[in-house]
Amino acid sequence: MFIAVSLAILITMGLALTRALAGPTTYDRIAAVNMFGTKTVLLIAVLAFLSGLNDLLDIALVYALINFIGVVAALKLVTQGNFHASDREERVVEKERSE
Amino acid sequence: MIIDILSWICLLAGGALGIIGGVGIYRFPDFYSRLHAAGITDTLCAMLILLGLGLQAGWGIAAFKLALIFVFLFFTSPTASHALANAALHSGLKPKLDMESRHD
Amino acid sequence: MKSYSFAALLFIFWIFLSGHFEPLLLGFGVVSVALTVFLSKRMNVIDHESYPLHLSSKLPSFFLYILKEIVKANIDVVIRILGWRGASVSPQLVKIPLLQKNDLGAVIYANAITLTPGTVSIELSDETITIHALTKAAADELATGRMSNEISKRVFEK
């Protein structure tokens, strides 16, 4: 039964992945990757029960956090063009560049 | 026994909702509507699958971890959706709106 | 005071996650907690807003309400994805007034809107929220302000 659920999650991941490949906009791709990541978390959790290795749940936990940070970072890179945290950092980088 | 059946129902319903959400990101016309379809897989689908696993695990550290995964997903998925929609709107991506039903 | 309760909570969290009681691992826990509290203090995030411990007693009631809304909205969107009974989508972009009194309320409200499928909050300003809704019915439902009232009632009333 766990196998059926993991198959369903894999199908969903496949659908999300094809949407990520198809686009058409960058935001579609990021949304699809976000969904892919959420499904990965669920898949790892199901696999933990399928294989009886409860430690895999910790990995799912960490993946849930990394996925979010990854999506936000990708979004920041796409919209802002860099990873600068603040205006101050921006100015420092600008200054170094001009020197 | 009853808990077993309940957990299988939860798991299967969760898996089905996941596939439906996946179909949704194909059928919907534009990026903003697709976010709603992705929202299904992030909320009820994740909830049901984690609940089903939690019922299988019983009380213990595994159930606690599943609950934590659930809480993280529930805090992060709306934030990511909002950030995506906001960034898309600011970048000038226009939503396809249904003009016929707007009379105001 | 807040940082002490924060540290205590983090340590309980550590014990629950590790499930080990060897001195070495508990020592690692103490070091991680100290580091986390130090960084949080340096980032100024241990305050009334980012660490809303005073709201934790309101969580169950809020959670039940939001769960009910999520299930309702999910069923609606699933029917629209599958196209049963000729159901279709009519995306809407609406601006609704923000009736919450403080920033925390606004964030909780916007979060609740985004969490229910069928509506996504796109932009927050001081007085309004811009919302993308999948259907006219969902947009109208939000425009009545029922959800905002429920959240004010369940989260902020004594």
mmCIF file of C-alpha atoms in Angstrom:
data_model
loop_
_atom_site.group_PDB
_atom_site.id
_atom_site.type_symbol
_atom_site.label_atom_id
_atom_site.label_comp_id
_atom_site.label_asym_id
_atom_site.label_seq_id
_atom_site.Cartn_x
_atom_site.Cartn_y
_atom_site.Cartn_z
ATOM 1 C CA MET A 1 0.000 0.000 0.000
ATOM 2 C CA PHE A 2 2.902 2.325 0.744
ATOM 3 C CA ILE A 3 4.107 1.400 -2.732
ATOM 4 C CA ALA A 4 0.820 2.638 -4.244
ATOM 5 C CA VAL A 5 1.155 5.945 -2.425
ATOM 6 C CA SER A 6 4.778 6.411 -3.435
ATOM 7 C CA LEU A 7 3.797 5.667 -7.049
ATOM 8 C CA ALA A 8 1.070 8.327 -6.845
ATOM 9 C CA ILE A 9 3.587 10.817 -5.463
ATOM 10 C CA LEU A 10 6.060 9.882 -8.212
ATOM 11 C CA ILE A 11 3.407 10.502 -10.882
ATOM 12 C CA THR A 12 2.709 13.911 -9.336
ATOM 13 C CA MET A 13 6.437 14.649 -9.303
ATOM 14 C CA GLY A 14 6.643 13.685 -12.957
ATOM 15 C CA LEU A 15 3.767 16.029 -13.798
ATOM 16 C CA ALA A 16 5.430 18.847 -11.852
ATOM 17 C CA LEU A 17 8.744 18.181 -13.580
ATOM 18 C CA THR A 18 7.207 18.351 -17.044
ATOM 19 C CA ARG A 19 5.548 21.622 -16.110
ATOM 20 C CA ALA A 20 8.939 22.885 -14.962
ATOM 21 C CA LEU A 21 10.395 21.895 -18.344
ATOM 22 C CA ALA A 22 7.461 23.295 -20.324
ATOM 23 C CA GLY A 23 7.392 26.681 -18.612
ATOM 24 C CA PRO A 24 6.299 28.968 -20.239
ATOM 25 C CA THR A 25 7.345 31.637 -17.728
ATOM 26 C CA THR A 26 10.174 31.446 -15.217
ATOM 27 C CA TYR A 27 7.632 31.721 -12.421
ATOM 28 C CA ASP A 28 5.827 28.620 -13.673
ATOM 29 C CA ARG A 29 9.099 26.796 -13.468
ATOM 30 C CA ILE A 30 9.847 27.970 -9.932
ATOM 31 C CA ALA A 31 6.303 27.095 -8.788
ATOM 32 C CA ALA A 32 6.664 23.637 -10.343
ATOM 33 C CA VAL A 33 10.024 23.122 -8.658
ATOM 34 C CA ASN A 34 8.479 24.197 -5.346
ATOM 35 C CA MET A 35 5.733 21.620 -5.807
ATOM 36 C CA PHE A 36 8.321 19.022 -6.800
ATOM 37 C CA GLY A 37 10.194 19.750 -3.575
ATOM 38 C CA THR A 38 7.079 19.410 -1.418
ATOM 39 C CA LYS A 39 6.353 16.075 -3.053
ATOM 40 C CA THR A 40 9.948 15.001 -2.446
ATOM 41 C CA VAL A 41 9.438 15.644 1.265
ATOM 42 C CA LEU A 42 6.315 13.480 1.236
ATOM 43 C CA LEU A 43 8.064 10.792 -0.808
ATOM 44 C CA ILE A 44 10.957 10.612 1.662
ATOM 45 C CA ALA A 45 8.458 10.379 4.529
ATOM 46 C CA VAL A 46 6.609 7.512 2.801
ATOM 47 C CA LEU A 47 9.916 5.785 1.997
ATOM 48 C CA ALA A 48 10.844 5.992 5.669
ATOM 49 C CA PHE A 49 7.822 3.825 6.429
ATOM 50 C CA LEU A 50 8.276 1.612 3.381
ATOM 51 C CA SER A 51 11.841 0.752 4.326
ATOM 52 C CA GLY A 52 11.348 0.939 8.089
ATOM 53 C CA LEU A 53 14.250 3.371 8.449
ATOM 54 C CA ASN A 54 12.803 5.994 10.736
ATOM 55 C CA ASP A 55 15.875 8.192 10.426
ATOM 56 C CA LEU A 56 14.727 9.135 6.939
ATOM 57 C CA LEU A 57 12.096 11.324 8.617
ATOM 58 C CA ASP A 58 14.893 13.654 9.753
ATOM 59 C CA ILE A 59 15.987 13.991 6.152
ATOM 60 C CA ALA A 60 12.421 14.828 5.133
ATOM 61 C CA LEU A 61 12.338 17.461 7.862
ATOM 62 C CA VAL A 62 15.556 19.065 6.665
ATOM 63 C CA TYR A 63 14.443 18.846 3.037
ATOM 64 C CA ALA A 64 11.229 20.717 3.876
ATOM 65 C CA LEU A 65 13.312 23.626 5.154
ATOM 66 C CA ILE A 66 15.944 23.534 2.422
ATOM 67 C CA ASN A 67 13.270 23.412 -0.256
ATOM 68 C CA PHE A 68 11.663 26.598 1.028
ATOM 69 C CA ILE A 69 14.958 28.453 1.309
ATOM 70 C CA GLY A 70 15.996 27.217 -2.120
ATOM 71 C CA VAL A 71 12.779 28.431 -3.731
ATOM 72 C CA VAL A 72 13.006 31.841 -2.075
ATOM 73 C CA ALA A 73 16.678 32.143 -3.061
ATOM 74 C CA ALA A 74 15.927 31.204 -6.685
ATOM 75 C CA LEU A 75 13.086 33.724 -6.677
ATOM 76 C CA LYS A 76 15.361 36.426 -5.318
ATOM 77 C CA LEU A 77 17.975 35.676 -7.948
ATOM 78 C CA VAL A 78 15.367 35.815 -10.712
ATOM 79 C CA THR A 79 13.686 39.034 -9.605
ATOM 80 C CA GLN A 80 16.681 40.895 -8.213
ATOM 81 C CA GLY A 81 19.546 39.542 -10.272
ATOM 82 C CA ASN A 82 21.814 39.060 -7.249
ATOM 83 C CA PHE A 83 21.822 37.749 -3.700
ATOM 84 C CA HIS A 84 22.583 41.030 -1.912
ATOM 85 C CA ALA A 85 20.935 41.112 1.466
ATOM 86 C CA SER A 86 20.579 44.884 1.872
ATOM 87 C CA ASP A 87 21.140 48.222 0.215
ATOM 88 C CA ARG A 88 24.295 48.637 2.256
ATOM 89 C CA GLU A 89 25.779 45.462 0.831
ATOM 90 C CA GLU A 90 24.781 46.653 -2.602
ATOM 91 C CA ARG A 91 26.703 49.882 -2.097
ATOM 92 C CA VAL A 92 29.782 48.037 -0.827
ATOM 93 C CA VAL A 93 29.780 45.813 -3.885
ATOM 94 C CA GLU A 94 29.272 48.814 -6.184
ATOM 95 C CA LYS A 95 32.165 50.614 -4.539
ATOM 96 C CA GLU A 96 34.486 47.634 -4.874
ATOM 97 C CA ARG A 97 33.537 47.286 -8.491
ATOM 98 C CA SER A 98 34.289 50.912 -9.299
ATOM 99 C CA GLU A 99 37.710 50.824 -7.662
ATOM 100 C CA MET B 1 -7.578 -2.579 12.451
ATOM 101 C CA ILE B 2 -9.902 0.384 12.128
ATOM 102 C CA ILE B 3 -6.905 2.692 12.418
ATOM 103 C CA ASP B 4 -5.206 0.729 9.640
ATOM 104 C CA ILE B 5 -8.169 1.158 7.300
ATOM 105 C CA LEU B 6 -8.447 4.843 8.205
ATOM 106 C CA SER B 7 -4.779 5.403 7.489
ATOM 107 C CA TRP B 8 -4.982 3.629 4.119
ATOM 108 C CA ILE B 9 -7.947 5.793 3.185
ATOM 109 C CA CYS B 10 -5.982 8.904 4.147
ATOM 110 C CA LEU B 11 -2.899 7.793 2.215
ATOM 111 C CA LEU B 12 -4.831 6.872 -0.927
ATOM 112 C CA ALA B 13 -6.909 10.059 -0.850
ATOM 113 C CA GLY B 14 -3.706 12.040 -0.409
ATOM 114 C CA GLY B 15 -2.063 10.309 -3.350
ATOM 115 C CA ALA B 16 -5.135 10.873 -5.509
ATOM 116 C CA LEU B 17 -5.239 14.557 -4.568
ATOM 117 C CA GLY B 18 -1.582 14.828 -5.511
ATOM 118 C CA ILE B 19 -2.264 13.467 -8.985
ATOM 119 C CA ILE B 20 -5.302 15.742 -9.349
ATOM 120 C CA GLY B 21 -3.147 18.726 -8.405
ATOM 121 C CA GLY B 22 -0.590 17.606 -10.959
ATOM 122 C CA VAL B 23 -3.315 17.461 -13.606
ATOM 123 C CA GLY B 24 -4.449 20.896 -12.441
ATOM 124 C CA ILE B 25 -1.141 22.528 -13.275
ATOM 125 C CA TYR B 26 -1.716 21.288 -16.821
ATOM 126 C CA ARG B 27 -5.332 22.282 -17.268
ATOM 127 C CA PHE B 28 -5.280 25.765 -15.812
ATOM 128 C CA PRO B 29 -4.688 28.615 -18.219
ATOM 129 C CA ASP B 30 -2.062 30.828 -16.621
ATOM 130 C CA PHE B 31 0.585 31.002 -13.936
ATOM 131 C CA TYR B 32 -1.639 32.493 -11.247
ATOM 132 C CA SER B 33 -4.323 29.804 -11.636
ATOM 133 C CA ARG B 34 -1.665 27.117 -11.570
ATOM 134 C CA LEU B 35 -0.633 28.359 -8.155
ATOM 135 C CA HIS B 36 -4.062 27.303 -6.896
ATOM 136 C CA ALA B 37 -3.595 23.798 -8.263
ATOM 137 C CA ALA B 38 -0.161 23.613 -6.647
ATOM 138 C CA GLY B 39 -1.887 24.805 -3.481
ATOM 139 C CA ILE B 40 -3.986 21.638 -3.362
ATOM 140 C CA THR B 41 -0.944 19.414 -3.387
ATOM 141 C CA ASP B 42 0.692 21.591 -0.741
ATOM 142 C CA THR B 43 -2.228 21.588 1.681
ATOM 143 C CA LEU B 44 -4.768 18.776 1.746
ATOM 144 C CA CYS B 45 -2.622 16.232 -0.107
ATOM 145 C CA ALA B 46 0.351 16.728 2.208
ATOM 146 C CA MET B 47 -1.974 16.799 5.196
ATOM 147 C CA LEU B 48 -3.683 13.508 4.339
ATOM 148 C CA ILE B 49 -0.482 11.664 3.519
ATOM 149 C CA LEU B 50 1.211 12.829 6.717
ATOM 150 C CA LEU B 51 -1.916 12.000 8.714
ATOM 151 C CA GLY B 52 -2.034 8.536 7.192
ATOM 152 C CA LEU B 53 1.628 7.963 8.012
ATOM 153 C CA GLY B 54 1.062 9.319 11.514
ATOM 154 C CA LEU B 55 -1.763 6.837 12.084
ATOM 155 C CA GLN B 56 0.574 4.043 10.998
ATOM 156 C CA ALA B 57 3.342 5.268 13.270
ATOM 157 C CA GLY B 58 1.263 5.586 16.419
ATOM 158 C CA TRP B 59 2.304 7.830 19.316
ATOM 159 C CA GLY B 60 6.035 8.371 19.420
ATOM 160 C CA ILE B 61 8.942 10.268 18.063
ATOM 161 C CA ALA B 62 8.024 9.403 14.446
ATOM 162 C CA ALA B 63 4.579 10.971 14.836
ATOM 163 C CA PHE B 64 6.179 14.056 16.360
ATOM 164 C CA LYS B 65 8.506 14.386 13.397
ATOM 165 C CA LEU B 66 5.636 13.958 10.963
ATOM 166 C CA ALA B 67 3.746 16.687 12.810
ATOM 167 C CA LEU B 68 6.808 18.921 12.502
ATOM 168 C CA ILE B 69 7.063 18.300 8.756
ATOM 169 C CA PHE B 70 3.385 19.200 8.537
ATOM 170 C CA VAL B 71 3.924 22.443 10.486
ATOM 171 C CA PHE B 72 6.924 23.436 8.359
ATOM 172 C CA LEU B 73 5.028 22.787 5.135
ATOM 173 C CA PHE B 74 2.095 24.790 6.424
ATOM 174 C CA PHE B 75 4.223 27.777 7.292
ATOM 175 C CA THR B 76 6.425 27.706 4.234
ATOM 176 C CA SER B 77 4.057 26.833 1.386
ATOM 177 C CA PRO B 78 1.830 29.947 1.634
ATOM 178 C CA THR B 79 4.914 32.121 2.050
ATOM 179 C CA ALA B 80 6.468 30.655 -1.079
ATOM 180 C CA SER B 81 3.180 31.017 -3.003
ATOM 181 C CA HIS B 82 2.795 34.631 -1.917
ATOM 182 C CA ALA B 83 6.417 35.439 -2.772
ATOM 183 C CA LEU B 84 6.029 33.834 -6.203
ATOM 184 C CA ALA B 85 2.765 35.618 -6.997
ATOM 185 C CA ASN B 86 4.106 38.922 -5.732
ATOM 186 C CA ALA B 87 7.324 38.635 -7.733
ATOM 187 C CA ALA B 88 5.387 37.645 -10.849
ATOM 188 C CA LEU B 89 3.015 40.591 -10.516
ATOM 189 C CA HIS B 90 5.868 43.039 -9.975
ATOM 190 C CA SER B 91 7.758 41.683 -12.955
ATOM 191 C CA GLY B 92 4.732 42.602 -15.062
ATOM 192 C CA LEU B 93 3.261 39.158 -15.704
ATOM 193 C CA LYS B 94 -0.412 39.876 -16.328
ATOM 194 C CA PRO B 95 -2.960 37.381 -15.039
ATOM 195 C CA LYS B 96 -5.484 36.086 -17.572
ATOM 196 C CA LEU B 97 -8.708 37.344 -16.091
ATOM 197 C CA ASP B 98 -12.209 36.261 -16.896
ATOM 198 C CA MET B 99 -13.682 39.470 -18.302
ATOM 199 C CA GLU B 100 -17.185 38.199 -18.997
ATOM 200 C CA SER B 101 -18.097 37.692 -15.370
ATOM 201 C CA ARG B 102 -16.835 41.113 -14.321
ATOM 202 C CA HIS B 103 -19.659 43.578 -14.380
ATOM 203 C CA ASP B 104 -18.416 45.953 -11.703
ATOM 204 C CA MET C 1 12.945 36.868 29.796
ATOM 205 C CA LYS C 2 11.716 35.922 26.345
ATOM 206 C CA SER C 3 15.105 34.575 25.341
ATOM 207 C CA TYR C 4 15.084 32.200 28.333
ATOM 208 C CA SER C 5 11.743 30.682 27.370
ATOM 209 C CA PHE C 6 12.966 30.605 23.775
ATOM 210 C CA ALA C 7 16.091 28.682 24.843
ATOM 211 C CA ALA C 8 14.010 26.286 26.960
ATOM 212 C CA LEU C 9 11.650 25.604 24.065
ATOM 213 C CA LEU C 10 14.544 25.045 21.676
ATOM 214 C CA PHE C 11 16.139 22.594 24.072
ATOM 215 C CA ILE C 12 12.907 20.615 24.461
ATOM 216 C CA PHE C 13 12.731 20.638 20.678
ATOM 217 C CA TRP C 14 16.274 19.265 20.465
ATOM 218 C CA ILE C 15 15.510 16.442 22.901
ATOM 219 C CA PHE C 16 12.355 15.474 21.015
ATOM 220 C CA LEU C 17 14.196 15.420 17.702
ATOM 221 C CA SER C 18 17.255 13.496 18.870
ATOM 222 C CA GLY C 19 15.684 11.112 21.384
ATOM 223 C CA HIS C 20 19.139 10.515 22.936
ATOM 224 C CA PHE C 21 20.225 11.366 26.463
ATOM 225 C CA GLU C 22 23.991 10.794 26.323
ATOM 226 C CA PRO C 23 25.966 13.688 27.866
ATOM 227 C CA LEU C 24 27.815 14.309 24.611
ATOM 228 C CA LEU C 25 24.642 14.727 22.569
ATOM 229 C CA LEU C 26 22.981 16.847 25.247
ATOM 230 C CA GLY C 27 26.133 18.979 25.245
ATOM 231 C CA PHE C 28 25.849 19.456 21.484
ATOM 232 C CA GLY C 29 22.243 20.455 22.105
ATOM 233 C CA VAL C 30 23.243 23.096 24.647
ATOM 234 C CA VAL C 31 25.830 24.535 22.252
ATOM 235 C CA SER C 32 23.360 24.636 19.338
ATOM 236 C CA VAL C 33 20.690 26.259 21.473
ATOM 237 C CA ALA C 34 23.144 28.873 22.746
ATOM 238 C CA LEU C 35 24.275 29.627 19.196
ATOM 239 C CA THR C 36 20.682 29.886 17.951
ATOM 240 C CA VAL C 37 19.644 32.201 20.776
ATOM 241 C CA PHE C 38 22.737 34.356 20.219
ATOM 242 C CA LEU C 39 22.043 34.667 16.478
ATOM 243 C CA SER C 40 18.353 35.363 17.076
ATOM 244 C CA LYS C 41 19.188 38.095 19.565
ATOM 245 C CA ARG C 42 21.659 39.579 17.133
ATOM 246 C CA MET C 43 18.977 39.555 14.420
ATOM 247 C CA ASN C 44 16.481 41.115 16.846
ATOM 248 C CA VAL C 45 13.852 38.497 16.101
ATOM 249 C CA ILE C 46 12.927 37.531 19.662
ATOM 250 C CA ASP C 47 10.116 40.009 20.158
ATOM 251 C CA HIS C 48 6.366 40.159 20.476
ATOM 252 C CA GLU C 49 5.862 39.763 16.758
ATOM 253 C CA SER C 50 8.309 37.080 15.634
ATOM 254 C CA TYR C 51 7.936 34.969 18.741
ATOM 255 C CA PRO C 52 4.221 35.161 19.502
ATOM 256 C CA LEU C 53 4.109 32.872 22.511
ATOM 257 C CA HIS C 54 1.104 34.775 23.876
ATOM 258 C CA LEU C 55 -0.955 33.485 20.954
ATOM 259 C CA SER C 56 -0.234 29.795 21.459
ATOM 260 C CA SER C 57 -3.410 29.222 23.499
ATOM 261 C CA LYS C 58 -5.424 30.483 20.513
ATOM 262 C CA LEU C 59 -3.801 28.037 18.126
ATOM 263 C CA PRO C 60 -6.247 25.077 18.370
ATOM 264 C CA SER C 61 -9.342 27.145 17.676
ATOM 265 C CA PHE C 62 -7.670 28.967 14.783
ATOM 266 C CA PHE C 63 -6.321 25.714 13.446
ATOM 267 C CA LEU C 64 -9.710 23.988 13.442
ATOM 268 C CA TYR C 65 -11.235 26.917 11.573
ATOM 269 C CA ILE C 66 -8.465 27.057 8.968
ATOM 270 C CA LEU C 67 -8.601 23.275 8.519
ATOM 271 C CA LYS C 68 -12.315 23.456 7.775
ATOM 272 C CA GLU C 69 -11.739 26.245 5.248
ATOM 273 C CA ILE C 70 -8.887 24.326 3.593
ATOM 274 C CA VAL C 71 -11.008 21.197 3.150
ATOM 275 C CA LYS C 72 -13.933 23.189 1.728
ATOM 276 C CA ALA C 73 -11.713 25.117 -0.683
ATOM 277 C CA ASN C 74 -9.866 21.965 -1.734
ATOM 278 C CA ILE C 75 -13.068 20.176 -2.701
ATOM 279 C CA ASP C 76 -14.129 23.178 -4.753
ATOM 280 C CA VAL C 77 -10.820 23.427 -6.620
ATOM 281 C CA VAL C 78 -10.663 19.658 -7.220
ATOM 282 C CA ILE C 79 -14.117 19.781 -8.833
ATOM 283 C CA ARG C 80 -12.932 22.630 -11.031
ATOM 284 C CA ILE C 81 -9.741 20.845 -12.063
ATOM 285 C CA LEU C 82 -11.656 17.726 -13.063
ATOM 286 C CA GLY C 83 -14.358 19.804 -14.720
ATOM 287 C CA TRP C 84 -17.292 17.939 -13.187
ATOM 288 C CA ARG C 85 -20.767 19.245 -13.968
ATOM 289 C CA GLY C 86 -19.305 21.761 -16.369
ATOM 290 C CA ALA C 87 -17.436 23.540 -13.594
ATOM 291 C CA SER C 88 -14.906 25.950 -14.993
ATOM 292 C CA VAL C 89 -12.575 28.627 -13.743
ATOM 293 C CA SER C 90 -12.972 32.378 -14.006
ATOM 294 C CA PRO C 91 -9.857 33.985 -12.551
ATOM 295 C CA GLN C 92 -10.393 37.268 -10.767
ATOM 296 C CA LEU C 93 -8.059 39.932 -9.421
ATOM 297 C CA VAL C 94 -9.739 41.801 -6.576
ATOM 298 C CA LYS C 95 -8.713 44.313 -3.953
ATOM 299 C CA ILE C 96 -10.311 43.872 -0.568
ATOM 300 C CA PRO C 97 -9.961 46.125 2.466
ATOM 301 C CA LEU C 98 -7.605 44.975 5.186
ATOM 302 C CA LEU C 99 -9.593 45.073 8.418
ATOM 303 C CA GLN C 100 -6.893 43.687 10.722
ATOM 304 C CA LYS C 101 -5.632 46.117 13.337
ATOM 305 C CA ASN C 102 -1.936 45.196 13.443
ATOM 306 C CA ASP C 103 0.806 43.750 11.267
ATOM 307 C CA LEU C 104 0.629 40.323 12.872
ATOM 308 C CA GLY C 105 -3.093 40.105 12.127
ATOM 309 C CA ALA C 106 -2.480 41.186 8.544
ATOM 310 C CA VAL C 107 0.146 38.494 8.067
ATOM 311 C CA ILE C 108 -2.045 35.802 9.641
ATOM 312 C CA TYR C 109 -4.941 36.864 7.430
ATOM 313 C CA ALA C 110 -2.879 36.938 4.225
ATOM 314 C CA ASN C 111 -1.375 33.582 5.157
ATOM 315 C CA ALA C 112 -4.827 32.096 5.705
ATOM 316 C CA ILE C 113 -5.985 33.429 2.347
ATOM 317 C CA THR C 114 -3.024 31.885 0.564
ATOM 318 C CA LEU C 115 -3.350 28.623 2.484
ATOM 319 C CA THR C 116 -6.875 28.031 1.223
ATOM 320 C CA PRO C 117 -6.579 26.893 -2.401
ATOM 321 C CA GLY C 118 -8.543 29.022 -4.818
ATOM 322 C CA THR C 119 -7.323 32.305 -3.383
ATOM 323 C CA VAL C 120 -3.795 33.698 -3.265
ATOM 324 C CA SER C 121 -2.875 37.020 -1.699
ATOM 325 C CA ILE C 122 -0.611 38.795 -4.151
ATOM 326 C CA GLU C 123 0.097 42.143 -2.578
ATOM 327 C CA LEU C 124 -0.261 43.611 0.889
ATOM 328 C CA SER C 125 -0.496 47.323 1.504
ATOM 329 C CA ASP C 126 -1.547 49.213 4.615
ATOM 330 C CA GLU C 127 -5.231 49.265 3.769
ATOM 331 C CA THR C 128 -5.855 46.645 1.117
ATOM 332 C CA ILE C 129 -4.910 43.149 0.030
ATOM 333 C CA THR C 130 -4.793 42.277 -3.655
ATOM 334 C CA ILE C 131 -6.091 38.785 -4.226
ATOM 335 C CA HIS C 132 -6.074 36.425 -7.155
ATOM 336 C CA ALA C 133 -9.096 34.165 -6.917
ATOM 337 C CA LEU C 134 -9.874 31.173 -9.091
ATOM 338 C CA THR C 135 -13.603 31.837 -9.126
ATOM 339 C CA LYS C 136 -15.964 34.730 -8.650
ATOM 340 C CA ALA C 137 -17.611 32.912 -5.757
ATOM 341 C CA ALA C 138 -14.304 32.652 -3.874
ATOM 342 C CA ALA C 139 -13.576 36.342 -4.463
ATOM 343 C CA ASP C 140 -17.056 37.348 -3.286
ATOM 344 C CA GLU C 141 -16.729 35.166 -0.211
ATOM 345 C CA LEU C 142 -13.518 36.958 0.767
ATOM 346 C CA ALA C 143 -15.019 40.364 0.026
ATOM 347 C CA THR C 144 -17.642 39.763 2.718
ATOM 348 C CA GLY C 145 -14.795 39.837 5.255
ATOM 349 C CA ARG C 146 -16.061 36.750 7.050
ATOM 350 C CA MET C 147 -12.630 35.163 7.247
ATOM 351 C CA SER C 148 -11.068 38.368 8.563
ATOM 352 C CA ASN C 149 -13.700 38.557 11.299
ATOM 353 C CA GLU C 150 -13.214 34.925 12.251
ATOM 354 C CA ILE C 151 -9.457 35.429 12.547
ATOM 355 C CA SER C 152 -9.841 38.588 14.653
ATOM 356 C CA LYS C 153 -12.319 36.765 16.846
ATOM 357 C CA ARG C 154 -10.320 33.585 17.266
ATOM 358 C CA VAL C 155 -6.810 34.977 17.490
ATOM 359 C CA PHE C 156 -6.967 38.382 19.115
ATOM 360 C CA GLU C 157 -10.035 38.361 21.377
ATOM 361 C CA LYS C 158 -9.517 37.370 24.971
#
